C-alpha positions as a Python dict, from the first residue, in 0.01 Angstrom:
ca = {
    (1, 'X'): (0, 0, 0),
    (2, 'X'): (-300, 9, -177),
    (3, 'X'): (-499, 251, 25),
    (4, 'X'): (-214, 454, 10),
    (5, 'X'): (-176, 477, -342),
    (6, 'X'): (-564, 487, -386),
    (7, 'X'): (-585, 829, -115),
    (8, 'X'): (-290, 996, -296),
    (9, 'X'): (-476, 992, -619),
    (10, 'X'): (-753, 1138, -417),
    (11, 'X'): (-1013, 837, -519),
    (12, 'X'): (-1069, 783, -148),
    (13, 'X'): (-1174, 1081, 54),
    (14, 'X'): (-1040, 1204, 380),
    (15, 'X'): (-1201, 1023, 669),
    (16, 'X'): (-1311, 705, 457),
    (17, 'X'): (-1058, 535, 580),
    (18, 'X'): (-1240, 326, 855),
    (19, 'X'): (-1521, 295, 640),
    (20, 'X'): (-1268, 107, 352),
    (21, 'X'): (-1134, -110, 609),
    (22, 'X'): (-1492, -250, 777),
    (23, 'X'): (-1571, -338, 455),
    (24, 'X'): (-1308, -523, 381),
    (25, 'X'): (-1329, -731, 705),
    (26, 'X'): (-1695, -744, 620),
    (27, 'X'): (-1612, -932, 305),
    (28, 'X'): (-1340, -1178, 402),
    (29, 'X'): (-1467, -1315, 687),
    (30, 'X'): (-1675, -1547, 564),
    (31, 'X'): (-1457, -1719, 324),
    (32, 'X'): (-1148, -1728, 604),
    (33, 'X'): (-1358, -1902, 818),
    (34, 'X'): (-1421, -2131, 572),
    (35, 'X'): (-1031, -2211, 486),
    (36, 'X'): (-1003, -2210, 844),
    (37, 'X'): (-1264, -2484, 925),
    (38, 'X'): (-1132, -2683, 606),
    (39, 'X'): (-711, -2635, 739),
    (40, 'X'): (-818, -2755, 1089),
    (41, 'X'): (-1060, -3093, 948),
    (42, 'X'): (-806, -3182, 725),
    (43, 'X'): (-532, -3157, 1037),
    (44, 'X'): (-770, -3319, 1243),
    (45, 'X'): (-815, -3629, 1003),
    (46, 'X'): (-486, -3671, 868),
    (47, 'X'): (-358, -3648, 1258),
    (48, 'X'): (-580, -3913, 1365),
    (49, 'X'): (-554, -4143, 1094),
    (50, 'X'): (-934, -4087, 967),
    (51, 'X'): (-788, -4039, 638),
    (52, 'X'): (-616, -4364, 569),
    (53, 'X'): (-954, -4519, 745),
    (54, 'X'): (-1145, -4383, 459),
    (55, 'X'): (-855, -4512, 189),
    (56, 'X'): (-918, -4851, 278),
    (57, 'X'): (-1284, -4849, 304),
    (58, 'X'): (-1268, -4692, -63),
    (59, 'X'): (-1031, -4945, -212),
    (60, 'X'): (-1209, -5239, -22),
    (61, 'X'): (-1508, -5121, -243),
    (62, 'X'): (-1399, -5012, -537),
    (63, 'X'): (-1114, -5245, -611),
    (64, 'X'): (-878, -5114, -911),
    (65, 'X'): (-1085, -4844, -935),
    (66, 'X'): (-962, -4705, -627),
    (67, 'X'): (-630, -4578, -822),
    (68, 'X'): (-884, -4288, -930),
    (69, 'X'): (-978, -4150, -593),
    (70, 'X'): (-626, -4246, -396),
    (71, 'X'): (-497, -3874, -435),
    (72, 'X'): (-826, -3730, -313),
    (73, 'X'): (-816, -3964, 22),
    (74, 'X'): (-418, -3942, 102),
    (75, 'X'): (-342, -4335, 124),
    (76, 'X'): (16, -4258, -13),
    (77, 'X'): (104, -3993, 235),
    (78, 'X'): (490, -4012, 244),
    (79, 'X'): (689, -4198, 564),
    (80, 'X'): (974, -3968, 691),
    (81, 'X'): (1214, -4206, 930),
    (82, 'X'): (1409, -3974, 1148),
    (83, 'X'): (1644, -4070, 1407),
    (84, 'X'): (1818, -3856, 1690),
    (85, 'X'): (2187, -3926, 1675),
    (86, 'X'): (2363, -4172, 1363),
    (87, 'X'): (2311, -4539, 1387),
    (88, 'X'): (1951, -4486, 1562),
    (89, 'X'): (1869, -4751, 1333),
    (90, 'X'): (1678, -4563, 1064),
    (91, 'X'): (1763, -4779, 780),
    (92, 'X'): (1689, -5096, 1016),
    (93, 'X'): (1347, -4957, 1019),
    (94, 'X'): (1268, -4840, 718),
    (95, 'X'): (1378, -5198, 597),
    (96, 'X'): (1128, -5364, 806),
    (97, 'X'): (830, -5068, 660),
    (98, 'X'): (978, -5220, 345),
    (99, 'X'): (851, -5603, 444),
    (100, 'X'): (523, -5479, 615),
    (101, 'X'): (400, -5369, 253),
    (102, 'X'): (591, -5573, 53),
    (103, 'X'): (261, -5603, -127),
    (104, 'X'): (284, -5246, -229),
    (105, 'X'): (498, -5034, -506),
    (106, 'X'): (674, -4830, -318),
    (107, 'X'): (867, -4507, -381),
    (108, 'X'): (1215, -4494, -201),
    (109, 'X'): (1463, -4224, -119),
    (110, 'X'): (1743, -4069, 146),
    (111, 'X'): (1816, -3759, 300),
    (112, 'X'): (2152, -3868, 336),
    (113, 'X'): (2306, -4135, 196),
    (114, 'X'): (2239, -4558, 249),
    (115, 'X'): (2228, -4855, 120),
    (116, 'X'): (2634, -4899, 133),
    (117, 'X'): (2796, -5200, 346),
    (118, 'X'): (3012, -4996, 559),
    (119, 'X'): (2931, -4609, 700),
    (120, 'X'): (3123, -4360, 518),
    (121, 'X'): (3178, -4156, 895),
    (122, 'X'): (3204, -4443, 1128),
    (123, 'X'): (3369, -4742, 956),
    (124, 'X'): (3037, -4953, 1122),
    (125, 'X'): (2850, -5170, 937),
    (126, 'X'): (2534, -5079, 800),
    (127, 'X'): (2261, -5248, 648),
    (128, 'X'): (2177, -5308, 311),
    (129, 'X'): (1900, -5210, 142),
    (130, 'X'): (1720, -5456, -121),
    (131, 'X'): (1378, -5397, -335),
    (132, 'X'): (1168, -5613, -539),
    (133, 'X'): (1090, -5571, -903),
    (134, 'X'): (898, -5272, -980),
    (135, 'X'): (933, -5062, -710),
    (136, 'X'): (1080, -4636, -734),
    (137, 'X'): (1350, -4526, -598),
    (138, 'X'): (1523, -4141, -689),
    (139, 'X'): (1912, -4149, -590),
    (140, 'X'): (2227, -3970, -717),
    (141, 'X'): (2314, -4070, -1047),
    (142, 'X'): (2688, -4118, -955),
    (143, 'X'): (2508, -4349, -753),
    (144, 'X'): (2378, -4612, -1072),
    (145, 'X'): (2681, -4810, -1057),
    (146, 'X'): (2612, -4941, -723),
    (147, 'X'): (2329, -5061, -763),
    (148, 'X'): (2304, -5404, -930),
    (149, 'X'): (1904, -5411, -1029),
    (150, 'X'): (1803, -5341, -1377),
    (151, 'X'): (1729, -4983, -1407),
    (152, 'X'): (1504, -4803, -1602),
    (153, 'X'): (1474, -4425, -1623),
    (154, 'X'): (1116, -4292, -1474),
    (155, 'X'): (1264, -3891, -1459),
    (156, 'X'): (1477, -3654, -1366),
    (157, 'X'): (1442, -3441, -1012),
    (158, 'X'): (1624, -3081, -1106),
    (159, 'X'): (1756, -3151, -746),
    (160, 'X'): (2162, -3099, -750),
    (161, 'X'): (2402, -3313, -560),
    (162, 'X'): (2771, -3332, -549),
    (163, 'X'): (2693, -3684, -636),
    (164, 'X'): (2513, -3564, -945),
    (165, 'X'): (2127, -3489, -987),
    (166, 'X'): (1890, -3700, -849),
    (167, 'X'): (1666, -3897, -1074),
    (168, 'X'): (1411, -4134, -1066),
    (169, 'X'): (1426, -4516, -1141),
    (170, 'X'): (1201, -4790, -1140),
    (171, 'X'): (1387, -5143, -1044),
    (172, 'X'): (1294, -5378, -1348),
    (173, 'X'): (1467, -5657, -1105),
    (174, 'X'): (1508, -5762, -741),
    (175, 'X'): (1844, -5658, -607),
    (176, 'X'): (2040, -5439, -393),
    (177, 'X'): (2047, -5007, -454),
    (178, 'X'): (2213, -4757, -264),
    (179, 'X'): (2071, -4427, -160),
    (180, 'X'): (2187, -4075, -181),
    (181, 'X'): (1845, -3841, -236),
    (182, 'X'): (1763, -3462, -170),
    (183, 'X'): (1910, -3322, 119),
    (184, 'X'): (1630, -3039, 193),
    (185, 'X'): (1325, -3075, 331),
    (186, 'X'): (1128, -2882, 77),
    (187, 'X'): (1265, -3055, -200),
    (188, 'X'): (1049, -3368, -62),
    (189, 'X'): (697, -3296, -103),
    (190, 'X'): (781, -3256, -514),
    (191, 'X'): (964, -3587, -547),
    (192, 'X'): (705, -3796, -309),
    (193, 'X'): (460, -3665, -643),
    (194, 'X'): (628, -3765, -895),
    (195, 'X'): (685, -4086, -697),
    (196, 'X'): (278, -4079, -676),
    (197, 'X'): (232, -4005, -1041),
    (198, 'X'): (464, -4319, -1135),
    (199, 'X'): (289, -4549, -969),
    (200, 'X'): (401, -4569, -629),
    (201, 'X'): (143, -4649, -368),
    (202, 'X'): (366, -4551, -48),
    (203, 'X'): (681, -4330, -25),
    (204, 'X'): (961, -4413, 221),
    (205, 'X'): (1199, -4184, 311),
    (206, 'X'): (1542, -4239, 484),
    (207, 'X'): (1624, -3944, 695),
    (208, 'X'): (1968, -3822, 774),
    (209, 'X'): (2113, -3767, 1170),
    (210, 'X'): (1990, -3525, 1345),
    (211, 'X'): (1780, -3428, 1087),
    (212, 'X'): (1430, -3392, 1311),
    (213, 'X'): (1316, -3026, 1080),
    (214, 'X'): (1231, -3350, 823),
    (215, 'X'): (907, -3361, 1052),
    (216, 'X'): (804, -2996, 1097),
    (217, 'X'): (593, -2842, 881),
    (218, 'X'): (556, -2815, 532),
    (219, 'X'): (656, -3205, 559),
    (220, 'X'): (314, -3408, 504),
    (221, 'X'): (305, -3793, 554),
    (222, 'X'): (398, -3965, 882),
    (223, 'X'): (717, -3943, 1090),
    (224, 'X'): (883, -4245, 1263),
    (225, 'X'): (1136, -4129, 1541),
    (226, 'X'): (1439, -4369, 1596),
    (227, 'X'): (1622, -4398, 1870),
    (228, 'X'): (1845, -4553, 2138),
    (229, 'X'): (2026, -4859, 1891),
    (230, 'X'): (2313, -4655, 1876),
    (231, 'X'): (2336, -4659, 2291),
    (232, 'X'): (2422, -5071, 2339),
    (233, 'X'): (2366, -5370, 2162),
    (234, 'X'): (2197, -5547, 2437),
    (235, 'X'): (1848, -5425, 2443),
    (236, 'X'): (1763, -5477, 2817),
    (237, 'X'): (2061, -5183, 2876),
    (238, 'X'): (1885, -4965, 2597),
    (239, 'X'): (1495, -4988, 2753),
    (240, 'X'): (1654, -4945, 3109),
}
């Protein structure tokens, strides 16, 4: 467009044309190879867990003040759990990430909806879902009186559900909360920051069925794929 509009006012001359455009190439080369190089080393490390490597050598070191390099090292890279059919055990899973870094403030949220005794589809029996004091979860606010922690208020989302907009709470008690978070994929990346920027050291989130485009791109973090509970109870039957 612009070497159109530039030869219409006659500022480039007939036959420059392939002189404009070698230039240009000239020029950008250099600095797209370097994005390049930098996209594929950052792929490369995040992939093969070099960055969380480095995390934990820097905290081992630095102690408390880690908290001021964490976002430059990725130790807080968000946990998608995705499952290929409903009751893959997702939540099952997520629960046990939960007690594996216990330790941790973590930031908590669903693509669809859990935390609630019975499935609203099935009529099974789900599990529950219970935090400690102090850790972030962002749910529905329709969703607040079903959850029997002490709440406080960390922010609101902007993200619309017909269960109300989500928002952001901190648990100021141990106790049981229920689940019912953004339901797009791009709406993620913005709430596992603000999650960051409150505190949380590790972001969980609860995917919905069939909802596998939560781990294609534009999705950082780590994906766990769940699947085969929902086949048979008896486990031997499920590996066979």
């Amino acid at each position: 467009i612009g070497f159109v509009y530039y030869r219409r006012h006659g500022w480039i001359a007939r036959g420059q044309g392939k002189e404009v455009l070698q230039r240009t190439v000239k020029k950008t080369i250099p600095s797209s190879l370097a994005v390049l190089g930098f996209l594929l080393m950052s792929r490369i490390m995040s992939s093969t867990g070099q960055t969380v490597v480095l995390a934990q050598g820097v905290s081992a070191v630095l102690g408390q003040g880690y908290a001021l390099l964490a976002p430059l090292v990725g130790d807080a890279s968000p946990v998608t759990v995705i499952g290929l059919c409903k009751n893959a055990g997702k939540t099952t899973a997520m629960r046990r990430l939960m007690a594996e870094l216990g330790e941790e403030c973590l930031g908590l949220t669903s693509v669809g909806r859990d935390g609630e005794a019975t499935d609203l589809v099935t009529g099974t029996e789900k599990p529950d879902l219970y935090i400690k004091s102090g850790d972030l979860f962002a749910t529905a606010r329709g969703m607040m009186h079903l959850c029997d922690v002490t709440l406080e208020v960390g922010g609101l989302t902007g993200v619309m559900t017909p269960l109300g907009e989500v928002a952001v709470f901190r648990a100021r008690s141990d106790g049981y909360i229920q689940l019912a978070g953004p339901s797009a994929a791009g709406q993620l990346p913005p709430l596992s920051e603000q999650f960051q920027a409150l505190g949380a050291q590790r972001v969980l989130i609860d995917g919905a069925a069939g909802r596998k485009s939560l781990a294609g791109a534009g999705v950082e973090g780590a994906a766990l794929l769940c699947t085969g509970a929902s086949l048979d109870r008896d486990m031997d039957l499920v590996v066979a």
